Amino acid sequence: MTQTATKNRILDAAETLIARDGYAATSLRAITMEAEANVAAIHYHFGSKQALLEALFDRRVGSVNDERLRRLDEAEQEGDRVPPLEEVLRIFLEPALCRLGSEDPGWTRFTQLMGRIQSESGEHVQAIHHVFSRIRERFVAALHRSLPDLSAADIAWRMHFLIGSMCFLMSDPCRLSVMTEGRCDASDPEQALTQLVAFMRGGFASPAASLETEPHS
Amino acid sequence: MTQTATKNRILDAAETLIARDGYAATSLRAITMEAEANVAAIHYHFGSKQALLEALFDRRVGSVNDERLRRLDEAEQEGDRVPPLEEVLRIFLEPALCRLGSEDPGWTRFTQLMGRIQSESGEHVQAIHHVFSRIRERFVAALHRSLPDLSAADIAWRMHFLIGSMCFLMSDPCRLSVMTEGRCDASDPEQALTQLVAFMRGGFASPAASLETEPHS
DNA sequence: GTCTATAGACTGATAGAC
DNA sequence: GTCTATCAGTCTATAGAC
């Protein structure tokens, strides 16, 4: 399988650079230098810069999201069980966060990439978002069952806050380490998961501050 | 003061485009087209693309952060008072979020820009971050006084989650609206502030899930 | 203070040899 | 499947007329 060695080197290099600098700031030339390849090889294997980004996701995102769905299915036992809030949060977060501190540097890179891309805009990112929509729907539903007193709108807001915090954490684990002078290490999955689950449990369980004009539907 | 009309048009155009597309994806040419100016004018008034970004912040960020500090000073009454958690959260969030729904479209643009830039990386963003460090320190201290049972590390983690959610919300208010088919409107400051404060109050007040190996310092 | 013109490097993408 | 060479276009930045 040495035939695809270049292809994999390109994928690895693109993962590294886009995770670090973002999509727009990463040029194909920078990727080829990192991969010790050339621009023609990228276009041969992928066709375009955007298709390369999609290939990056195809290679790894299924593994993360399948694990989330499988564990949620297990926890729900075909609808017979309503898993408690903390369990749903952990099932959503752990498959992503545990890879952030993986021994495989490829997974570390990809997890950062996932976080960074979510914060970007433009057409290239819209082509990616669809792979998360099914995940989103399932977990919004599960969270709503765990928190029946909240309105659908409340759940949507809080899911948004959860994703924001998670992506901010994943996209650059160094940011927190630098700001705390090393006391907090976002690339330690155990620390990150413990802290994020504890915080989000409190946030989701917080009483709804409904606006007076908006009764539950 | 018609002498600076071009300069202001450039600032407005840059604000709009960088807020929407990010720094790297926004070219000076795109800015000149939006501003009905030319690249030479940008270099005359600002010197470089990065200096233009810094000028964007200089124009507005002081107003937001001064309001935060002034209100926090008031609430603390020169150290005689420990404002409760919710008050600190509101003082931090309101000056930013209320501008997201401002009648002045300039403030809407700038608030989005603030959220987006925080999620980016690269040298251009490091030149900006220093304007937030003082704010960060003051509010971390205030939060810690409101929550004396948490360790400094816990506060740092939770401040990170707060900033992540806030920036995710500000950087693209449409994201949430689209995903909820209009039921949640992130550009409505009252909704956004109510939801974010309610969530963060629960998150910060959540019992610390200290790792067994890490006693409080 | 604003413009045109242009420098010099880089962009994504392609053609065609091997 | 990988390469060199090159396309047409864009990038930031600058020089110099007005």
CSV table of C-alpha atoms (C1' of nucleotides) in Angstrom, one decimal:
chain,number,residue,atom,x,y,z
A,1,MET,CA,0.0,0.0,0.0
A,2,THR,CA,3.0,2.3,-0.6
A,3,GLN,CA,1.0,3.7,-3.5
A,4,THR,CA,-1.0,5.9,-1.2
A,5,ALA,CA,1.9,7.1,0.9
A,6,THR,CA,1.8,10.5,-0.8
A,7,LYS,CA,-1.9,10.8,-0.3
A,8,ASN,CA,-1.6,10.1,3.4
A,9,ARG,CA,1.3,12.4,3.8
A,10,ILE,CA,-0.9,15.1,2.2
A,11,LEU,CA,-3.8,14.4,4.5
A,12,ASP,CA,-1.6,14.5,7.5
A,13,ALA,CA,0.1,17.7,6.5
A,14,ALA,CA,-3.2,19.4,5.7
A,15,GLU,CA,-4.7,18.2,9.0
A,16,THR,CA,-1.7,19.8,10.9
A,17,LEU,CA,-1.7,23.1,9.1
A,18,ILE,CA,-5.5,23.7,8.8
A,19,ALA,CA,-5.9,22.7,12.5
A,20,ARG,CA,-3.2,25.3,13.4
A,21,ASP,CA,-3.9,28.2,11.1
A,22,GLY,CA,-7.5,27.7,9.8
A,23,TYR,CA,-8.7,26.9,6.3
A,24,ALA,CA,-8.3,30.2,4.5
A,25,ALA,CA,-4.8,30.9,5.9
A,26,THR,CA,-3.5,27.5,4.8
A,27,SER,CA,-2.3,27.4,1.2
A,28,LEU,CA,-1.9,24.2,-0.9
A,29,ARG,CA,1.8,25.1,-1.2
A,30,ALA,CA,2.3,25.1,2.5
A,31,ILE,CA,0.7,21.7,2.6
A,32,THR,CA,2.9,20.4,-0.1
A,33,MET,CA,6.0,21.6,1.6
A,34,GLU,CA,5.0,20.0,4.9
A,35,ALA,CA,4.1,16.8,3.0
A,36,GLU,CA,7.1,16.9,0.8
A,37,ALA,CA,4.9,16.6,-2.2
A,38,ASN,CA,3.6,19.1,-4.9
A,39,VAL,CA,0.5,20.8,-5.8
A,40,ALA,CA,-0.3,18.5,-8.7
A,41,ALA,CA,-0.4,15.5,-6.4
A,42,ILE,CA,-3.1,17.3,-4.3
A,43,HIS,CA,-5.2,17.9,-7.3
A,44,TYR,CA,-4.7,14.4,-8.6
A,45,HIS,CA,-5.7,12.8,-5.3
A,46,PHE,CA,-8.5,15.2,-4.2
A,47,GLY,CA,-9.4,17.5,-7.1
A,48,SER,CA,-9.5,20.8,-5.1
A,49,LYS,CA,-8.7,22.5,-1.8
A,50,GLN,CA,-12.2,22.1,-0.6
A,51,ALA,CA,-12.4,18.4,-1.6
A,52,LEU,CA,-9.2,17.9,0.4
A,53,LEU,CA,-10.9,19.4,3.5
A,54,GLU,CA,-13.9,17.1,3.0
A,55,ALA,CA,-11.5,14.1,2.6
A,56,LEU,CA,-9.9,15.1,5.9
A,57,PHE,CA,-13.3,14.8,7.6
A,58,ASP,CA,-14.3,11.6,5.7
A,59,ARG,CA,-11.2,9.9,7.1
A,60,ARG,CA,-11.9,10.4,10.7
A,61,VAL,CA,-15.3,12.0,11.6
A,62,GLY,CA,-17.2,8.8,11.2
A,63,SER,CA,-15.3,7.2,14.0
A,64,VAL,CA,-16.1,9.9,16.4
A,65,ASN,CA,-19.7,10.3,15.6
A,66,ASP,CA,-20.4,6.6,15.3
A,67,GLU,CA,-19.1,6.2,18.8
A,68,ARG,CA,-21.3,8.9,20.0
A,69,LEU,CA,-24.4,7.4,18.4
A,70,ARG,CA,-23.6,3.9,19.4
A,71,ARG,CA,-23.1,4.9,23.1
A,72,LEU,CA,-26.3,6.9,23.0
A,73,ASP,CA,-28.2,4.0,21.5
A,74,GLU,CA,-26.9,1.8,24.3
A,75,ALA,CA,-27.7,4.3,27.0
A,76,GLU,CA,-31.3,4.7,25.7
A,77,GLN,CA,-31.9,1.0,25.2
A,78,GLU,CA,-34.2,1.6,22.2
A,79,GLY,CA,-36.2,4.2,24.0
A,80,ASP,CA,-36.8,2.2,27.2
A,81,ARG,CA,-34.5,4.4,29.2
A,82,VAL,CA,-34.0,8.1,29.7
A,83,PRO,CA,-30.3,8.5,30.5
A,84,PRO,CA,-29.6,11.2,33.1
A,85,LEU,CA,-28.1,14.6,32.0
A,86,GLU,CA,-24.6,13.9,33.0
A,87,GLU,CA,-24.5,10.6,31.1
A,88,VAL,CA,-25.7,12.3,27.9
A,89,LEU,CA,-23.2,15.0,28.2
A,90,ARG,CA,-20.4,12.5,28.8
A,91,ILE,CA,-21.4,10.5,25.8
A,92,PHE,CA,-21.4,13.6,23.6
A,93,LEU,CA,-18.1,15.0,24.8
A,94,GLU,CA,-15.9,12.0,25.6
A,95,PRO,CA,-15.5,10.6,22.0
A,96,ALA,CA,-14.1,14.0,21.0
A,97,LEU,CA,-12.2,15.0,24.0
A,98,CYS,CA,-10.5,11.7,24.6
A,99,ARG,CA,-9.0,12.0,21.1
A,100,LEU,CA,-7.6,15.4,21.9
A,101,GLY,CA,-5.1,13.7,24.2
A,102,SER,CA,-4.6,10.6,22.1
A,103,GLU,CA,-1.2,9.0,21.7
A,104,ASP,CA,-1.8,9.1,18.0
A,105,PRO,CA,-0.9,12.7,16.9
A,106,GLY,CA,-3.2,12.3,14.0
A,107,TRP,CA,-6.2,12.3,16.3
A,108,THR,CA,-4.9,15.2,18.2
A,109,ARG,CA,-4.6,17.2,15.0
A,110,PHE,CA,-8.0,16.2,13.8
A,111,THR,CA,-9.8,17.1,17.0
A,112,GLN,CA,-8.3,20.5,16.8
A,113,LEU,CA,-9.3,20.8,13.2
A,114,MET,CA,-12.9,19.9,14.1
A,115,GLY,CA,-13.0,22.6,16.7
A,116,ARG,CA,-11.5,25.2,14.5
A,117,ILE,CA,-13.6,24.5,11.4
A,118,GLN,CA,-16.8,24.9,13.4
A,119,SER,CA,-15.8,28.4,14.3
A,120,GLU,CA,-15.1,29.4,10.7
A,121,SER,CA,-17.5,30.6,8.0
A,122,GLY,CA,-17.7,30.3,4.3
A,123,GLU,CA,-18.7,27.7,1.8
A,124,HIS,CA,-16.0,25.3,2.7
A,125,VAL,CA,-17.4,24.9,6.2
A,126,GLN,CA,-21.0,24.5,5.1
A,127,ALA,CA,-20.0,21.4,3.1
A,128,ILE,CA,-18.8,20.0,6.4
A,129,HIS,CA,-21.7,20.9,8.7
A,130,HIS,CA,-24.1,18.3,7.4
A,131,VAL,CA,-22.1,15.5,9.0
A,132,PHE,CA,-22.9,17.0,12.4
A,133,SER,CA,-26.6,17.6,11.9
A,134,ARG,CA,-27.7,14.1,12.7
A,135,ILE,CA,-25.6,14.1,15.8
A,136,ARG,CA,-27.0,17.4,16.9
A,137,GLU,CA,-30.6,16.3,16.5
A,138,ARG,CA,-30.2,13.0,18.4
A,139,PHE,CA,-28.4,14.7,21.3
A,140,VAL,CA,-30.8,17.7,21.4
A,141,ALA,CA,-33.6,15.1,21.7
A,142,ALA,CA,-31.8,13.1,24.4
A,143,LEU,CA,-31.1,16.3,26.4
A,144,HIS,CA,-34.7,17.4,26.1
A,145,ARG,CA,-35.9,14.0,27.5
A,146,SER,CA,-33.4,14.4,30.4
A,147,LEU,CA,-34.6,17.9,31.1
A,148,PRO,CA,-38.4,17.9,30.4
A,149,ASP,CA,-39.0,21.2,32.2
A,150,LEU,CA,-37.0,23.1,29.6
A,151,SER,CA,-38.5,24.4,26.4
A,152,ALA,CA,-37.2,23.3,23.0
A,153,ALA,CA,-35.8,26.8,22.6
A,154,ASP,CA,-33.9,26.6,26.0
A,155,ILE,CA,-32.4,23.3,24.9
A,156,ALA,CA,-31.3,24.8,21.6
A,157,TRP,CA,-29.6,27.8,23.3
A,158,ARG,CA,-27.8,25.5,25.8
A,159,MET,CA,-26.7,23.1,23.1
A,160,HIS,CA,-25.2,26.1,21.3
A,161,PHE,CA,-23.3,27.1,24.4
A,162,LEU,CA,-22.1,23.5,24.9
A,163,ILE,CA,-20.8,23.4,21.3
A,164,GLY,CA,-19.2,26.8,21.6
A,165,SER,CA,-17.2,25.9,24.7
A,166,MET,CA,-16.2,22.5,23.4
A,167,CYS,CA,-15.0,23.9,20.1
A,168,PHE,CA,-13.1,26.8,21.8
A,169,LEU,CA,-11.4,24.2,24.0
A,170,MET,CA,-10.6,21.8,21.2
A,171,SER,CA,-9.5,24.3,18.6
A,172,ASP,CA,-6.5,25.4,20.6
A,173,PRO,CA,-5.6,23.5,23.7
A,174,CYS,CA,-2.6,25.7,24.3
A,175,ARG,CA,-4.7,28.8,24.7
A,176,LEU,CA,-5.9,27.8,28.2
A,177,SER,CA,-2.5,26.4,29.2
A,178,VAL,CA,-0.7,29.6,28.3
A,179,MET,CA,-3.3,31.8,30.0
A,180,THR,CA,-3.0,29.8,33.2
A,181,GLU,CA,0.7,29.3,33.0
A,182,GLY,CA,0.4,25.6,32.7
A,183,ARG,CA,-2.0,25.0,35.6
A,184,CYS,CA,-4.8,23.9,33.3
A,185,ASP,CA,-4.0,21.5,30.5
A,186,ALA,CA,-6.7,21.3,27.9
A,187,SER,CA,-4.9,18.5,26.1
A,188,ASP,CA,-5.3,16.2,29.1
A,189,PRO,CA,-8.6,14.5,28.3
A,190,GLU,CA,-9.3,13.5,31.9
A,191,GLN,CA,-9.0,17.1,33.1
A,192,ALA,CA,-10.9,18.5,30.1
A,193,LEU,CA,-13.7,16.1,30.3
A,194,THR,CA,-14.1,16.3,34.1
A,195,GLN,CA,-14.2,20.1,34.0
A,196,LEU,CA,-16.5,20.4,30.9
A,197,VAL,CA,-19.0,17.8,32.2
A,198,ALA,CA,-19.1,19.4,35.6
A,199,PHE,CA,-19.7,22.9,34.1
A,200,MET,CA,-22.2,21.8,31.5
A,201,ARG,CA,-24.2,19.7,34.0
A,202,GLY,CA,-24.7,22.9,36.1
A,203,GLY,CA,-25.5,25.0,33.1
A,204,PHE,CA,-28.1,22.6,31.6
A,205,ALA,CA,-29.7,22.0,35.0
A,206,SER,CA,-30.0,25.7,35.7
A,207,PRO,CA,-33.6,26.9,36.0
A,208,ALA,CA,-34.9,28.3,32.7
A,209,ALA,CA,-35.0,32.1,32.7
A,210,SER,CA,-37.9,32.3,30.3
A,211,LEU,CA,-38.7,35.7,29.0
A,212,GLU,CA,-42.2,36.7,30.3
A,213,THR,CA,-43.5,36.9,26.8
A,214,GLU,CA,-42.5,33.3,25.8
A,215,PRO,CA,-44.5,30.5,27.4
A,216,HIS,CA,-43.5,26.9,26.9
A,217,SER,CA,-44.8,25.4,23.7
B,1,MET,CA,-14.4,66.4,8.7
B,2,THR,CA,-15.0,65.1,5.2
B,3,GLN,CA,-11.2,64.5,5.0
B,4,THR,CA,-11.6,61.3,6.9
B,5,ALA,CA,-14.6,60.0,5.0
B,6,THR,CA,-12.5,57.5,3.1
B,7,LYS,CA,-10.8,56.3,6.2
B,8,ASN,CA,-14.1,55.6,7.9
B,9,ARG,CA,-15.6,53.9,4.9
B,10,ILE,CA,-12.5,51.6,4.9
B,11,LEU,CA,-13.0,50.9,8.6
B,12,ASP,CA,-16.7,50.1,8.1
B,13,ALA,CA,-16.1,47.9,5.1
B,14,ALA,CA,-13.2,46.0,6.8
B,15,GLU,CA,-15.4,45.5,9.9
B,16,THR,CA,-18.2,44.1,7.8
B,17,LEU,CA,-16.1,41.7,5.8
B,18,ILE,CA,-13.7,40.5,8.5
B,19,ALA,CA,-16.7,39.9,10.8
B,20,ARG,CA,-18.3,37.8,8.2
B,21,ASP,CA,-15.4,35.9,6.6
B,22,GLY,CA,-12.6,36.1,9.1
B,23,TYR,CA,-9.2,37.9,8.8
B,24,ALA,CA,-7.3,35.6,6.4
B,25,ALA,CA,-10.2,35.2,4.0
B,26,THR,CA,-10.7,38.9,3.7
B,27,SER,CA,-8.5,40.6,1.1
B,28,LEU,CA,-7.7,44.3,1.0
B,29,ARG,CA,-9.2,44.4,-2.5
B,30,ALA,CA,-12.5,43.1,-1.2
B,31,ILE,CA,-12.4,45.8,1.4
B,32,THR,CA,-11.7,48.5,-1.1
B,33,MET,CA,-14.5,47.4,-3.3
B,34,GLU,CA,-16.9,47.5,-0.4
B,35,ALA,CA,-15.6,50.9,0.7
B,36,GLU,CA,-15.4,52.3,-2.9
B,37,ALA,CA,-11.7,53.1,-2.3
B,38,ASN,CA,-8.4,51.6,-3.4
B,39,VAL,CA,-5.6,49.6,-1.8
B,40,ALA,CA,-3.3,52.7,-1.7
B,41,ALA,CA,-5.7,54.5,0.5
B,42,ILE,CA,-5.6,51.6,3.0
B,43,HIS,CA,-1.9,51.7,3.1
B,44,TYR,CA,-1.9,55.5,3.4
B,45,HIS,CA,-4.3,55.5,6.4
B,46,PHE,CA,-3.2,52.3,8.2
B,47,GLY,CA,0.1,51.1,6.8
B,48,SER,CA,-0.7,47.4,6.6
B,49,LYS,CA,-3.5,44.9,6.7
B,50,GLN,CA,-2.7,43.9,10.3
B,51,ALA,CA,-2.5,47.6,11.4
B,52,LEU,CA,-6.0,48.0,9.9
B,53,LEU,CA,-7.3,45.2,12.1
B,54,GLU,CA,-5.7,46.9,15.1
B,55,ALA,CA,-7.3,50.2,14.1
B,56,LEU,CA,-10.6,48.4,14.0
B,57,PHE,CA,-10.2,47.4,17.6
B,58,ASP,CA,-8.9,50.8,18.7
B,59,ARG,CA,-12.0,52.4,17.4
B,60,ARG,CA,-14.5,50.5,19.5
B,61,VAL,CA,-13.1,48.0,22.0
B,62,GLY,CA,-12.3,50.7,24.6
B,63,SER,CA,-16.0,51.6,24.9
B,64,VAL,CA,-17.0,48.0,25.6
B,65,ASN,CA,-14.2,47.2,28.1
B,66,ASP,CA,-14.4,50.5,29.9
B,67,GLU,CA,-18.1,49.9,30.5
B,68,ARG,CA,-17.3,46.5,31.9
B,69,LEU,CA,-14.6,47.8,34.2
B,70,ARG,CA,-16.6,50.8,35.3
B,71,ARG,CA,-19.6,48.7,36.2
B,72,LEU,CA,-17.5,46.1,38.0
B,73,ASP,CA,-15.8,48.9,40.0
B,74,GLU,CA,-19.2,50.2,40.9
B,75,ALA,CA,-20.5,46.8,41.9
B,76,GLU,CA,-17.4,46.2,44.0
B,77,GLN,CA,-17.4,49.6,45.7
B,78,GLU,CA,-13.6,49.7,46.0
B,79,GLY,CA,-13.4,46.2,47.5
B,80,ASP,CA,-16.1,46.7,50.2
B,81,ARG,CA,-18.6,44.5,48.4
B,82,VAL,CA,-18.5,41.0,46.8
B,83,PRO,CA,-21.1,41.1,44.0
B,84,PRO,CA,-23.0,37.9,43.6
B,85,LEU,CA,-22.1,35.6,40.7
B,86,GLU,CA,-25.0,36.5,38.5
B,87,GLU,CA,-24.2,40.2,38.8
B,88,VAL,CA,-20.6,39.6,37.7
B,89,LEU,CA,-21.7,37.5,34.8
B,90,ARG,CA,-24.1,40.2,33.7
B,91,ILE,CA,-21.6,42.9,34.0
B,92,PHE,CA,-19.2,41.0,31.8
B,93,LEU,CA,-21.7,39.9,29.2
B,94,GLU,CA,-24.1,42.8,28.8
B,95,PRO,CA,-21.7,45.4,27.4
B,96,ALA,CA,-20.9,43.0,24.6
B,97,LEU,CA,-24.2,41.4,23.9
B,98,CYS,CA,-26.3,44.5,24.0
B,99,ARG,CA,-24.2,45.9,21.2
B,100,LEU,CA,-24.9,42.8,19.1
B,101,GLY,CA,-28.5,44.0,18.7
B,102,SER,CA,-27.6,47.7,18.5
B,103,GLU,CA,-29.5,50.0,16.2
B,104,ASP,CA,-26.1,51.1,15.0
B,105,PRO,CA,-25.0,48.5,12.5
B,106,GLY,CA,-21.4,49.4,13.2
B,107,TRP,CA,-21.7,48.0,16.6
B,108,THR,CA,-23.4,44.8,15.4
B,109,ARG,CA,-20.5,44.3,13.0
B,110,PHE,CA,-17.8,45.0,15.6
B,111,THR,CA,-19.4,42.6,18.1
B,112,GLN,CA,-19.3,39.9,15.5
B,113,LEU,CA,-15.8,40.7,14.7
B,114,MET,CA,-14.7,40.5,18.4
B,115,GLY,CA,-16.3,37.0,18.6
B,116,ARG,CA,-14.7,35.8,15.4
B,117,ILE,CA,-11.2,37.1,16.0
B,118,GLN,CA,-11.0,35.4,19.4
B,119,SER,CA,-11.6,32.0,17.6
B,120,GLU,CA,-8.8,32.6,15.1
B,121,SER,CA,-5.1,32.1,15.4
B,122,GLY,CA,-2.0,33.6,14.0
B,123,GLU,CA,0.1,36.7,14.6
B,124,HIS,CA,-2.7,39.1,13.7
B,125,VAL,CA,-4.8,37.9,16.6
B,126,GLN,CA,-2.0,37.9,19.2
B,127,ALA,CA,-1.6,41.6,18.5
B,128,ILE,CA,-5.3,42.0,19.6
B,129,HIS,CA,-5.4,39.7,22.6
B,130,HIS,CA,-3.6,42.1,25.0
B,131,VAL,CA,-6.5,44.4,25.1
B,132,PHE,CA,-8.5,41.7,26.8
B,133,SER,CA,-6.0,40.5,29.3
B,134,ARG,CA,-6.8,43.2,31.9
B,135,ILE,CA,-10.5,42.5,31.6
B,136,ARG,CA,-9.8,38.8,32.0
B,137,GLU,CA,-7.8,39.2,35.1
B,138,ARG,CA,-10.3,41.5,36.8
B,139,PHE,CA,-13.3,39.3,36.1
B,140,VAL,CA,-11.4,36.1,37.0
B,141,ALA,CA,-10.7,37.7,40.4
B,142,ALA,CA,-14.3,38.9,40.8
B,143,LEU,CA,-15.6,35.4,39.9
B,144,HIS,CA,-13.3,33.8,42.3
B,145,ARG,CA,-14.4,36.1,45.2
B,146,SER,CA,-18.0,35.2,44.3
B,147,LEU,CA,-17.2,31.5,44.3
B,148,PRO,CA,-14.6,31.0,47.1
B,149,ASP,CA,-15.1,27.2,47.2
B,150,LEU,CA,-13.6,26.8,43.7
B,151,SER,CA,-9.9,26.6,43.0
B,152,ALA,CA,-8.1,29.0,40.8
B,153,ALA,CA,-7.9,26.3,38.2
B,154,ASP,CA,-11.6,25.7,38.3
B,155,ILE,CA,-12.3,29.4,37.7
B,156,ALA,CA,-9.9,29.4,34.8
B,157,TRP,CA,-11.6,26.5,33.1
B,158,ARG,CA,-15.0,28.0,33.6
B,159,MET,CA,-13.9,31.4,32.4
B,160,HIS,CA,-12.6,29.6,29.3
B,161,PHE,CA,-16.0,27.9,28.8
B,162,LEU,CA,-17.8,31.3,29.2
B,163,ILE,CA,-15.6,33.0,26.6
B,164,GLY,CA,-16.0,30.1,24.2
B,165,SER,CA,-19.8,30.2,24.4
B,166,MET,CA,-19.9,34.0,24.2
B,167,CYS,CA,-17.6,34.2,21.2
B,168,PHE,CA,-19.4,31.4,19.4
B,169,LEU,CA,-22.7,33.2,19.9
B,170,MET,CA,-21.4,36.6,18.9
B,171,SER,CA,-19.3,35.6,15.9
B,172,ASP,CA,-22.4,34.4,14.0
B,173,PRO,CA,-25.8,35.2,15.4
B,174,CYS,CA,-27.4,33.6,12.4
B,175,ARG,CA,-26.0,30.2,13.1
B,176,LEU,CA,-28.4,29.6,16.0
B,177,SER,CA,-31.3,31.2,14.2
B,178,VAL,CA,-30.9,29.0,11.2
B,179,MET,CA,-30.5,25.8,13.2
B,180,THR,CA,-33.6,26.5,15.2
B,181,GLU,CA,-35.6,27.8,12.2
B,182,GLY,CA,-35.9,31.2,13.7
B,183,ARG,CA,-37.1,30.2,17.2
B,184,CYS,CA,-33.9,31.4,18.8
B,185,ASP,CA,-32.6,34.8,17.9
B,186,ALA,CA,-29.0,35.4,19.0
B,187,SER,CA,-29.1,39.0,17.7
B,188,ASP,CA,-31.9,39.8,20.3
B,189,PRO,CA,-29.8,41.1,23.2
B,190,GLU,CA,-32.5,40.4,25.7
B,191,GLN,CA,-32.9,36.8,24.7
B,192,ALA,CA,-29.2,36.2,24.4
B,193,LEU,CA,-28.3,37.8,27.7
B,194,THR,CA,-31.1,36.1,29.6
B,195,GLN,CA,-30.2,32.7,28.2
B,196,LEU,CA,-26.4,33.1,28.6
B,197,VAL,CA,-26.6,34.4,32.1
B,198,ALA,CA,-29.0,31.7,33.2
B,199,PHE,CA,-26.8,29.0,31.7
B,200,MET,CA,-23.5,30.4,33.0
B,201,ARG,CA,-24.9,30.9,36.5
B,202,GLY,CA,-25.6,27.2,36.7
B,203,GLY,CA,-22.3,26.3,35.2
B,204,PHE,CA,-20.2,28.4,37.5
B,205,ALA,CA,-22.2,27.4,40.5
B,206,SER,CA,-21.9,23.7,39.7
B,207,PRO,CA,-19.9,21.8,42.3
B,208,ALA,CA,-16.2,21.4,41.4
B,209,ALA,CA,-15.4,18.0,40.1
B,210,SER,CA,-11.8,18.0,41.3
B,211,LEU,CA,-9.7,15.2,40.2
B,212,GLU,CA,-8.7,13.1,43.1
B,213,THR,CA,-5.0,13.9,42.5
B,214,GLU,CA,-5.5,17.6,42.6
B,215,PRO,CA,-6.3,19.2,46.0
B,216,HIS,CA,-7.1,22.8,46.2
B,217,SER,CA,-4.1,25.1,46.5
C,1,DG,C1',-5.6,62.9,0.8
C,2,DT,C1',-6.7,60.2,-3.1
C,3,DC,C1',-5.6,58.3,-7.3
C,4,DT,C1',-3.4,55.0,-11.3
C,5,DA,C1',0.0,51.9,-12.2
C,6,DT,C1',2.8,48.4,-11.1
C,7,DA,C1',6.0,45.6,-8.5
C,8,DG,C1',7.0,40.9,-6.8
C,9,DA,C1',5.4,37.2,-4.7
C,10,DC,C1',1.8,33.9,-4.0
C,11,DT,C1',-2.8,31.7,-5.1
C,12,DG,C1',-5.5,27.4,-6.9
C,13,DA,C1',-5.6,24.8,-10.8
C,14,DT,C1',-3.9,22.3,-15.2
C,15,DA,C1',-1.2,20.2,-19.1
C,16,DG,C1',1.7,16.9,-20.3
C,17,DA,C1',6.2,14.1,-19.7
C,18,DC,C1',7.7,10.0,-17.4
D,1,DG,C1',1.1,7.9,-9.3
D,2,DT,C1',4.4,11.5,-9.3
D,3,DC,C1',6.8,15.0,-11.4
D,4,DT,C1',8.1,19.9,-13.7
D,5,DA,C1',6.5,23.7,-15.8
D,6,DT,C1',3.2,27.0,-16.3
D,7,DC,C1',-1.4,29.2,-16.5
D,8,DA,C1',-4.3,33.2,-15.2
D,9,DG,C1',-5.6,35.4,-11.4
D,10,DT,C1',-5.0,37.5,-6.7
D,11,DC,C1',-2.3,39.0,-2.9
D,12,DT,C1',0.0,42.9,0.0
D,13,DA,C1',2.6,46.7,-0.7
D,14,DT,C1',4.8,50.7,-3.0
D,15,DA,C1',6.0,54.6,-6.2
D,16,DG,C1',4.8,58.7,-8.0
D,17,DA,C1',1.2,61.9,-10.4
D,18,DC,C1',-2.2,65.2,-9.0
